[in-house]
Coordinates of C-alpha atoms in Angstrom, one line a residue:
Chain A
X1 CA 22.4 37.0 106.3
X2 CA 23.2 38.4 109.6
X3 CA 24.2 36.6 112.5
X4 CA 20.8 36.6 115.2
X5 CA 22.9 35.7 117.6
X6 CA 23.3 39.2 118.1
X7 CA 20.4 39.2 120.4
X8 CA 21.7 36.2 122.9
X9 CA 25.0 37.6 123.0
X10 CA 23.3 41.1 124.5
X11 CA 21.2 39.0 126.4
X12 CA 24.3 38.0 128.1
X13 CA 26.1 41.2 128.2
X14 CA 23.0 42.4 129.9
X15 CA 22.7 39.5 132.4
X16 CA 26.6 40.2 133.2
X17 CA 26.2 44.0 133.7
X18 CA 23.0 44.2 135.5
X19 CA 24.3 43.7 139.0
X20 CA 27.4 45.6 138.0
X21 CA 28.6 48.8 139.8
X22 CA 26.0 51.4 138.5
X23 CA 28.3 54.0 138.1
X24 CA 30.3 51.8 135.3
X25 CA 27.6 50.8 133.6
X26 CA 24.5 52.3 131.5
X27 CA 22.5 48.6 132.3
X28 CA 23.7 48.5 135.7
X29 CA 22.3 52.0 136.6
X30 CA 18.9 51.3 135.0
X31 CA 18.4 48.2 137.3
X32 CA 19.6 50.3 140.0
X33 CA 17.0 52.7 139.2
X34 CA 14.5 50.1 139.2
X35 CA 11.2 48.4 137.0
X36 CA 10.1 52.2 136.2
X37 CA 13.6 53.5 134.7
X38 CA 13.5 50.4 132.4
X39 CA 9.9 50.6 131.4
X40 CA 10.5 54.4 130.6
X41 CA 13.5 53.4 128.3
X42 CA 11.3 51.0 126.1
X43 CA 8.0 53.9 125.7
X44 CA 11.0 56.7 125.3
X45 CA 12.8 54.3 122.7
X46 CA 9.4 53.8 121.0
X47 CA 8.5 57.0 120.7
X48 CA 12.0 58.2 119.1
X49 CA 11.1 55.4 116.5
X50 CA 8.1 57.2 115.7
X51 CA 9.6 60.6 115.6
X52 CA 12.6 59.5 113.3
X53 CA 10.2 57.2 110.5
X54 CA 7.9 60.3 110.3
X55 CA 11.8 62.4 108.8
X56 CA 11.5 59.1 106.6
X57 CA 15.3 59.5 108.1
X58 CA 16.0 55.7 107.9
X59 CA 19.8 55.3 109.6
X60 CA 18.2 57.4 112.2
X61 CA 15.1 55.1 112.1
X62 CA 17.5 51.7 112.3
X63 CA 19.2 53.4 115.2
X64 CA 16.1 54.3 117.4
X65 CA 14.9 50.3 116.6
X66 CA 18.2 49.1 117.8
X67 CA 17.5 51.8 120.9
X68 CA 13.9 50.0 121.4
X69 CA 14.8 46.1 120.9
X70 CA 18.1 47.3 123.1
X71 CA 15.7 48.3 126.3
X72 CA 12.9 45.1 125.2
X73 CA 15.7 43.2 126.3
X74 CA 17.2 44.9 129.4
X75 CA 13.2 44.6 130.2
X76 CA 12.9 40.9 129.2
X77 CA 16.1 40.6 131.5
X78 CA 14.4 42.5 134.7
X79 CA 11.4 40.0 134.1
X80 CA 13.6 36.9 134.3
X81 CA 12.9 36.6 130.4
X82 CA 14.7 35.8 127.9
X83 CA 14.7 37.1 124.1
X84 CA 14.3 33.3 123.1
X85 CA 11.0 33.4 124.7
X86 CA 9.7 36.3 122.5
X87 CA 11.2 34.6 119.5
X88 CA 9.5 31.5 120.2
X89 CA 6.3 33.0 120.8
X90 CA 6.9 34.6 117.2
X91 CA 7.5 31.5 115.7
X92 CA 4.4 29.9 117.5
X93 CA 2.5 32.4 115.2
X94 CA 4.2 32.2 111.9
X95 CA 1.7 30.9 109.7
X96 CA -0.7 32.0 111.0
X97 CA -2.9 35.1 109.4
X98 CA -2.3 37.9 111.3
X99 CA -6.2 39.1 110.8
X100 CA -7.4 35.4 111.8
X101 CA -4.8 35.4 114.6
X102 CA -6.2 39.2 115.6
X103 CA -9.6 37.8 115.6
X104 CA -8.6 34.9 117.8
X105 CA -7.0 36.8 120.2
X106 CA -9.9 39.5 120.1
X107 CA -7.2 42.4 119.8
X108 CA -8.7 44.3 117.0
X109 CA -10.4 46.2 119.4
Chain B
X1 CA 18.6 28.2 121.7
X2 CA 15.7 28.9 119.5
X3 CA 16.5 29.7 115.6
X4 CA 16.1 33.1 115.6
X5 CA 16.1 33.4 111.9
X6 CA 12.3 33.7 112.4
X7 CA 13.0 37.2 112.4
X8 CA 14.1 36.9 108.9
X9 CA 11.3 34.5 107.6
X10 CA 8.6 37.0 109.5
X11 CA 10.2 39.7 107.4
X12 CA 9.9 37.3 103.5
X13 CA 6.0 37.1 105.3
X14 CA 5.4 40.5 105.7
X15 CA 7.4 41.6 102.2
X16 CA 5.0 39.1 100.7
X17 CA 2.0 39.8 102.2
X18 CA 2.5 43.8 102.3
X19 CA 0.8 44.3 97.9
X20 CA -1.9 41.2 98.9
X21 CA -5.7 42.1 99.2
X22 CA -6.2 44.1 102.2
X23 CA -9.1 42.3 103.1
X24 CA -6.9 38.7 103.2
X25 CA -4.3 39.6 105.3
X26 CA -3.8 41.6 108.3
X27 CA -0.5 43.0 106.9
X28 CA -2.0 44.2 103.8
X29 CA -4.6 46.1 105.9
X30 CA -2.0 47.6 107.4
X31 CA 0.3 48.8 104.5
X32 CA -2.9 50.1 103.2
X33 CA -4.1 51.8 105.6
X34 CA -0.4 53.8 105.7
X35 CA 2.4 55.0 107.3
X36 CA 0.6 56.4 110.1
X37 CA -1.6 53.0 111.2
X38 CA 1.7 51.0 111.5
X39 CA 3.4 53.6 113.5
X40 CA -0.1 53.8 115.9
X41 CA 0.5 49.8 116.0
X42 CA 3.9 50.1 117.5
X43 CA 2.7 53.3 119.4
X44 CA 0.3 50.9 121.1
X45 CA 1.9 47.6 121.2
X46 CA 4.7 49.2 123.2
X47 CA 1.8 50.9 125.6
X48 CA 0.2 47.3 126.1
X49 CA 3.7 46.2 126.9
X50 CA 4.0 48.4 129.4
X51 CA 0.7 47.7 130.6
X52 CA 1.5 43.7 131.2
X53 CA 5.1 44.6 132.5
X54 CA 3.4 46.6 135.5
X55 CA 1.1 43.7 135.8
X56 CA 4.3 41.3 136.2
X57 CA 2.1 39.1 133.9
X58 CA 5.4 37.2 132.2
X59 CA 3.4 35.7 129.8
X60 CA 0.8 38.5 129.2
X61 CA 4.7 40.4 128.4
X62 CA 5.7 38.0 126.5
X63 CA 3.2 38.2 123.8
X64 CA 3.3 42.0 123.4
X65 CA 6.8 42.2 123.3
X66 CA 6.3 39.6 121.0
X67 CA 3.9 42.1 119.1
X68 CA 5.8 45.1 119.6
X69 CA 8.6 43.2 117.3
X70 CA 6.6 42.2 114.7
X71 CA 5.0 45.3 113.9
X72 CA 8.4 46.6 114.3
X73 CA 9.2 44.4 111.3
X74 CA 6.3 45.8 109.6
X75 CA 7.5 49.1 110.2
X76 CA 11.4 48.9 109.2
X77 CA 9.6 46.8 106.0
X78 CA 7.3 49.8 105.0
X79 CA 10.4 51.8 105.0
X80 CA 12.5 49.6 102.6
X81 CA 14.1 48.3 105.7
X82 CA 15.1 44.8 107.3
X83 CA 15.7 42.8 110.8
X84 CA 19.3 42.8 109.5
X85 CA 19.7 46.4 109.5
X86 CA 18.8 46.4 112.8
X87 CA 20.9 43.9 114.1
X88 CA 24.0 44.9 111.9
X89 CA 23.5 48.3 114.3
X90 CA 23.4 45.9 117.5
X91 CA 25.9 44.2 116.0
X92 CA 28.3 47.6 115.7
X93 CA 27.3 48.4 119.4
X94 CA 28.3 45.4 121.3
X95 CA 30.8 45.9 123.2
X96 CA 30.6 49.3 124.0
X97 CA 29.5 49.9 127.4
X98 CA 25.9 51.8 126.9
X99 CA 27.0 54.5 129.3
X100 CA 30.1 55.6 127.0
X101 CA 27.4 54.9 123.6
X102 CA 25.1 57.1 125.5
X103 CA 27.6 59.9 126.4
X104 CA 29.3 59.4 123.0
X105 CA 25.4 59.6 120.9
X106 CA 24.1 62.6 123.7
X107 CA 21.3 60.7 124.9
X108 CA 21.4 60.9 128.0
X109 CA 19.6 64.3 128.1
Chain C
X1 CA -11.4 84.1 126.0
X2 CA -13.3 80.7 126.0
X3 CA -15.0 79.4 129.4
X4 CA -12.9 77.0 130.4
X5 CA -15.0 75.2 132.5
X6 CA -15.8 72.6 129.6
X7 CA -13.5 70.7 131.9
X8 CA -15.8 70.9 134.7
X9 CA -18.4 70.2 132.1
X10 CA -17.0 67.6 130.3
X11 CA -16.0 65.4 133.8
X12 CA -20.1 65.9 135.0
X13 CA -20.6 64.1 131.6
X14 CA -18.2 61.5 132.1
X15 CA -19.3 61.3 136.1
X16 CA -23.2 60.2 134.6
X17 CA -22.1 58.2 131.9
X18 CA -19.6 55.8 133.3
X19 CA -22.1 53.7 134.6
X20 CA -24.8 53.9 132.0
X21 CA -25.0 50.9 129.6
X22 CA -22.0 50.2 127.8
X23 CA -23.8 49.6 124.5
X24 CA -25.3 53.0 124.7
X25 CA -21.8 55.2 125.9
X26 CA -18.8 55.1 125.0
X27 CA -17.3 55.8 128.1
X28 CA -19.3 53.2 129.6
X29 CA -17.9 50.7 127.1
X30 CA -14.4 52.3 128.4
X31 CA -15.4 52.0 131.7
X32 CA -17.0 48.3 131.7
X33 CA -13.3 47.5 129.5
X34 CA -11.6 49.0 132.5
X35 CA -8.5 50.2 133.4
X36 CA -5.9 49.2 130.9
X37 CA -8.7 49.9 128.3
X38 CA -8.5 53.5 129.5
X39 CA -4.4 53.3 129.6
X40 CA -4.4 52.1 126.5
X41 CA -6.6 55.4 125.1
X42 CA -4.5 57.7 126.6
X43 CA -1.7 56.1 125.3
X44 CA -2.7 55.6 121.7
X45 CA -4.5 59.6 121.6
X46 CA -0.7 60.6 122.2
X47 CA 1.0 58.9 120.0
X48 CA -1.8 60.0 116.9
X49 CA -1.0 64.0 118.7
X50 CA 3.0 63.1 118.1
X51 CA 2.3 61.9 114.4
X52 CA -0.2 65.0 113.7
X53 CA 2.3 67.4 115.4
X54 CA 5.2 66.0 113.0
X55 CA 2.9 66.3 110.3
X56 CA 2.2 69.8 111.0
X57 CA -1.4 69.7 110.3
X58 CA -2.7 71.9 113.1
X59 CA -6.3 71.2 112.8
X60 CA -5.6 67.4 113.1
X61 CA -3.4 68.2 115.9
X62 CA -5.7 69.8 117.9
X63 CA -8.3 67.4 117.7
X64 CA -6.0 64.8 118.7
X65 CA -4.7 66.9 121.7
X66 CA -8.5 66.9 122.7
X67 CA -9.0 63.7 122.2
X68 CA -5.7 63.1 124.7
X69 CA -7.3 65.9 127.4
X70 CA -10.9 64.1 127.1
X71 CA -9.4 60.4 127.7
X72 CA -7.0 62.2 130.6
X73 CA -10.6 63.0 132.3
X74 CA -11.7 59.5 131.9
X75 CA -9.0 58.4 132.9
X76 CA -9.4 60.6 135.9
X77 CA -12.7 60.1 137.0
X78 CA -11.6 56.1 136.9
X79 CA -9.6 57.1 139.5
X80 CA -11.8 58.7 142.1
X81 CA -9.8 62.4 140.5
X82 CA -11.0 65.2 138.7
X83 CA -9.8 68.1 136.8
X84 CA -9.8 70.1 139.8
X85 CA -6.8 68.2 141.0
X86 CA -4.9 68.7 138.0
X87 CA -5.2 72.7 137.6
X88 CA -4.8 72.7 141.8
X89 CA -0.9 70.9 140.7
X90 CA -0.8 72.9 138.3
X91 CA -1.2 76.0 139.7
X92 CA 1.4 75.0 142.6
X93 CA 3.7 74.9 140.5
X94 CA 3.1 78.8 138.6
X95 CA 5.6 81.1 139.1
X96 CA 7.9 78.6 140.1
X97 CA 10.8 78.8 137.3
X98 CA 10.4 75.1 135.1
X99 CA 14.1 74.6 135.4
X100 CA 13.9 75.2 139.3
X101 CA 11.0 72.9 139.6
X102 CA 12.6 70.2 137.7
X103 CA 15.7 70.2 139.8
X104 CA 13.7 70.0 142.7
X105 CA 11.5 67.4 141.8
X106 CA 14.6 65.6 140.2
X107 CA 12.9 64.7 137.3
X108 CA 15.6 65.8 135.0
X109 CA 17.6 62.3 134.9
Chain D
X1 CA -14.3 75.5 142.0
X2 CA -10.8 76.0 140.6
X3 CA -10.2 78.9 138.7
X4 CA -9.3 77.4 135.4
X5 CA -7.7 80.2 133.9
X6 CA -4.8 78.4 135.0
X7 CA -3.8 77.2 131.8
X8 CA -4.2 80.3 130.0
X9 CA -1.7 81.9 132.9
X10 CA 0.8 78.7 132.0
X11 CA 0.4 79.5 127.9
X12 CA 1.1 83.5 128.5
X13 CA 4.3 82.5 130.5
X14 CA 5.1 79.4 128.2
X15 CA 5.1 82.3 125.5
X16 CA 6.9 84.5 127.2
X17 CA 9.6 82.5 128.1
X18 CA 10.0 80.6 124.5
X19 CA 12.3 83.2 123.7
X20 CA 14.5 83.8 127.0
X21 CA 18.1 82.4 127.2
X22 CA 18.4 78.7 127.1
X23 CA 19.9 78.1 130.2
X24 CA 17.8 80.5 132.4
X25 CA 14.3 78.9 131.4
X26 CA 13.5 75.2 131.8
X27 CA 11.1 75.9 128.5
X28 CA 13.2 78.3 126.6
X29 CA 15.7 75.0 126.9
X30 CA 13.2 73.2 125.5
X31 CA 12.1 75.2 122.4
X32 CA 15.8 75.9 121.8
X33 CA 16.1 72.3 121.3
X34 CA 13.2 72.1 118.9
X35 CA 10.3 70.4 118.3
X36 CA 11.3 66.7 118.1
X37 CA 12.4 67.5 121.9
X38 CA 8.8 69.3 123.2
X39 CA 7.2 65.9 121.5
X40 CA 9.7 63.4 123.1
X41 CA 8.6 65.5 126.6
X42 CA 4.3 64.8 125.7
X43 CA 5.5 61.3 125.3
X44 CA 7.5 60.8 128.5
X45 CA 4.9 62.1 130.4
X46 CA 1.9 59.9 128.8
X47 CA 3.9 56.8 129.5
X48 CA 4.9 58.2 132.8
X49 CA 1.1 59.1 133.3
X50 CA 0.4 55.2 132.4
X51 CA 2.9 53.8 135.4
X52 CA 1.5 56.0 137.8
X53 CA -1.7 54.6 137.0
X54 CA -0.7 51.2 137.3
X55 CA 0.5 51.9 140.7
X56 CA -3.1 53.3 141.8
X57 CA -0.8 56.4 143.3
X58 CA -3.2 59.4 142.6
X59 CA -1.2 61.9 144.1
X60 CA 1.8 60.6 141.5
X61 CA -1.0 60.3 138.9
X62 CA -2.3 63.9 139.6
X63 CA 1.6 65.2 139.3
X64 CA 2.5 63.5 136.1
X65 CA -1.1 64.2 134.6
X66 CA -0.2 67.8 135.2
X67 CA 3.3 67.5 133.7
X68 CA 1.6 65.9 130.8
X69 CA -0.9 69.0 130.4
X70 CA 1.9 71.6 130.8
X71 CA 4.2 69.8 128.2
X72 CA 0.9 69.8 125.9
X73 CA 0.4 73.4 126.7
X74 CA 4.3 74.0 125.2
X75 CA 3.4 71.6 122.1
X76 CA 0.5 73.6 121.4
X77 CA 2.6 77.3 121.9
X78 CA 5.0 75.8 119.6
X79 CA 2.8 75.6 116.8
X80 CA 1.1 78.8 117.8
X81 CA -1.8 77.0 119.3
X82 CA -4.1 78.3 122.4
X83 CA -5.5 76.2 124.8
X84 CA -8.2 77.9 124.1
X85 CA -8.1 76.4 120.6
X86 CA -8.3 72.8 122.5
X87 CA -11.0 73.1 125.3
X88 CA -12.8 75.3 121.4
X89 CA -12.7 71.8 120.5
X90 CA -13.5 69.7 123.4
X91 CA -16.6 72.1 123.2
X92 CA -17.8 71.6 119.9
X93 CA -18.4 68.4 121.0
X94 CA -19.6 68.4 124.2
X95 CA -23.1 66.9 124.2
X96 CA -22.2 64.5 121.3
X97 CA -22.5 60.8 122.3
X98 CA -18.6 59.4 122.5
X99 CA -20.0 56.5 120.5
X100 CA -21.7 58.5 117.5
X101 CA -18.8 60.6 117.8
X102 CA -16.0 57.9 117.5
X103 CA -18.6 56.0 114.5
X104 CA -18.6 59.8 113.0
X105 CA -15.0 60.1 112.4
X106 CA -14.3 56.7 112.2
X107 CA -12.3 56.0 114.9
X108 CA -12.5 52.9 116.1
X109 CA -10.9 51.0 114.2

């Protein structure tokens, strides 16, 4: 099993680069840019994922993932976020049926 | 830090819960429904993100993000795939700063 | 060639119907949801137009292209706009070369 | 009124640029690239559409509303769609309730 770490230690890679030069670094220029450059990354990144699973091309699929959870956390990062908090929001719902948990939350709408 | 094999014990949830009734589990009613009503899920859980990011609603983020990565899980499963692969390919990335990944992949166009 | 001022048409419809009861109109329920319930539509209508243009199916992909153009004139009218404003842009820009305009606009990064 | 023709002017120079030289025509460059590219554009603009919004700037609403139409107008040229064969549609069912529409083709869900 993989070391998860993988997502604290580019939570810190992130947090190092982001008030970096812009010019020397793909993070630092997207906080340069600003909220909107970051928030375009994540629903560009998403819809690459969609684009690659409908080939059924699945190392292009893994890739554009790793692209989308890449940009979730430069976004977590510009929100003062961390990936821990998303984590432990997931585990505050494991258990839980996802249809009772839908109903709950009133998001099958 | 949080355990974040919850990633991994989300994914032995949704492998399990992916041939139950359809009726019983929210999963189920989504791998029945097909391919194209998990991809709409991460279609919209990474609009809804969006949504809360421009609110600067932190906690209102957290929970879609939160979203967004579970029915990315549900995705990479439907495909035969796991949170592994994806961090494996985060894994092979860190390191490398995103503006030479990006120049070396042709992304940035 | 069709009349297109279905457009014209369609926003009158949506103009008289986003204040009826929402029980009775679905615009109305959009309306009474509000804004990020109309987001979220517009959002969701083109992601199912990606996945029925990737499928090839062009009946399918039409009706989900006007079910993205009809939630755009919700959207729209929501915001004190109408179709009008759109064509008006988009004539602007008509004869101007779509490589020119980009550069100008900047919009290619 | 606006003369709405506009979009049939945009799809007559959409398909007579398709085939120009790559680097001369901002949508020959895009049709060159193929369609995975033309559908990345539809969903940059939607989720640029969606920021806009957020920010309540209409004149930055109208502009990437219109950049969303256009890019739908070279979707649809690409697989030798018409607007016409859209606003056909949106007229078929003009008139129809959104609610028994949506119940109709089971869309809600």
């Amino acid at each position: 099993m993989t070391d998860t770490s993988i997502l604290h230690r580019l939570a810190e890679v992130i947090e190092a680069r982001r008030s970096a030069d812009a010019g020397s670094s793909y993070v630092a220029s997207l906080f340069d840019k600003g909220q909107d450059a970051i928030l375009k990354k994540v629903a560009e990144e998403s819809a690459e994922t969609l684009l690659a699973a409908k080939d059924g091309d699945k190392l292009h699929l893994l890739r554009e993932t790793a692209d989308l959870w890449f940009h979730c956390l430069v976004m977590l990062s510009y929100y003062g976020l961390s990936p821990d908090d998303v984590l432990e929001e997931l585990c505050r719902r494991e258990g839980i049926s996802g249809i009772e948990e839908k109903k709950d939350r009133n998001l099958l709408g």
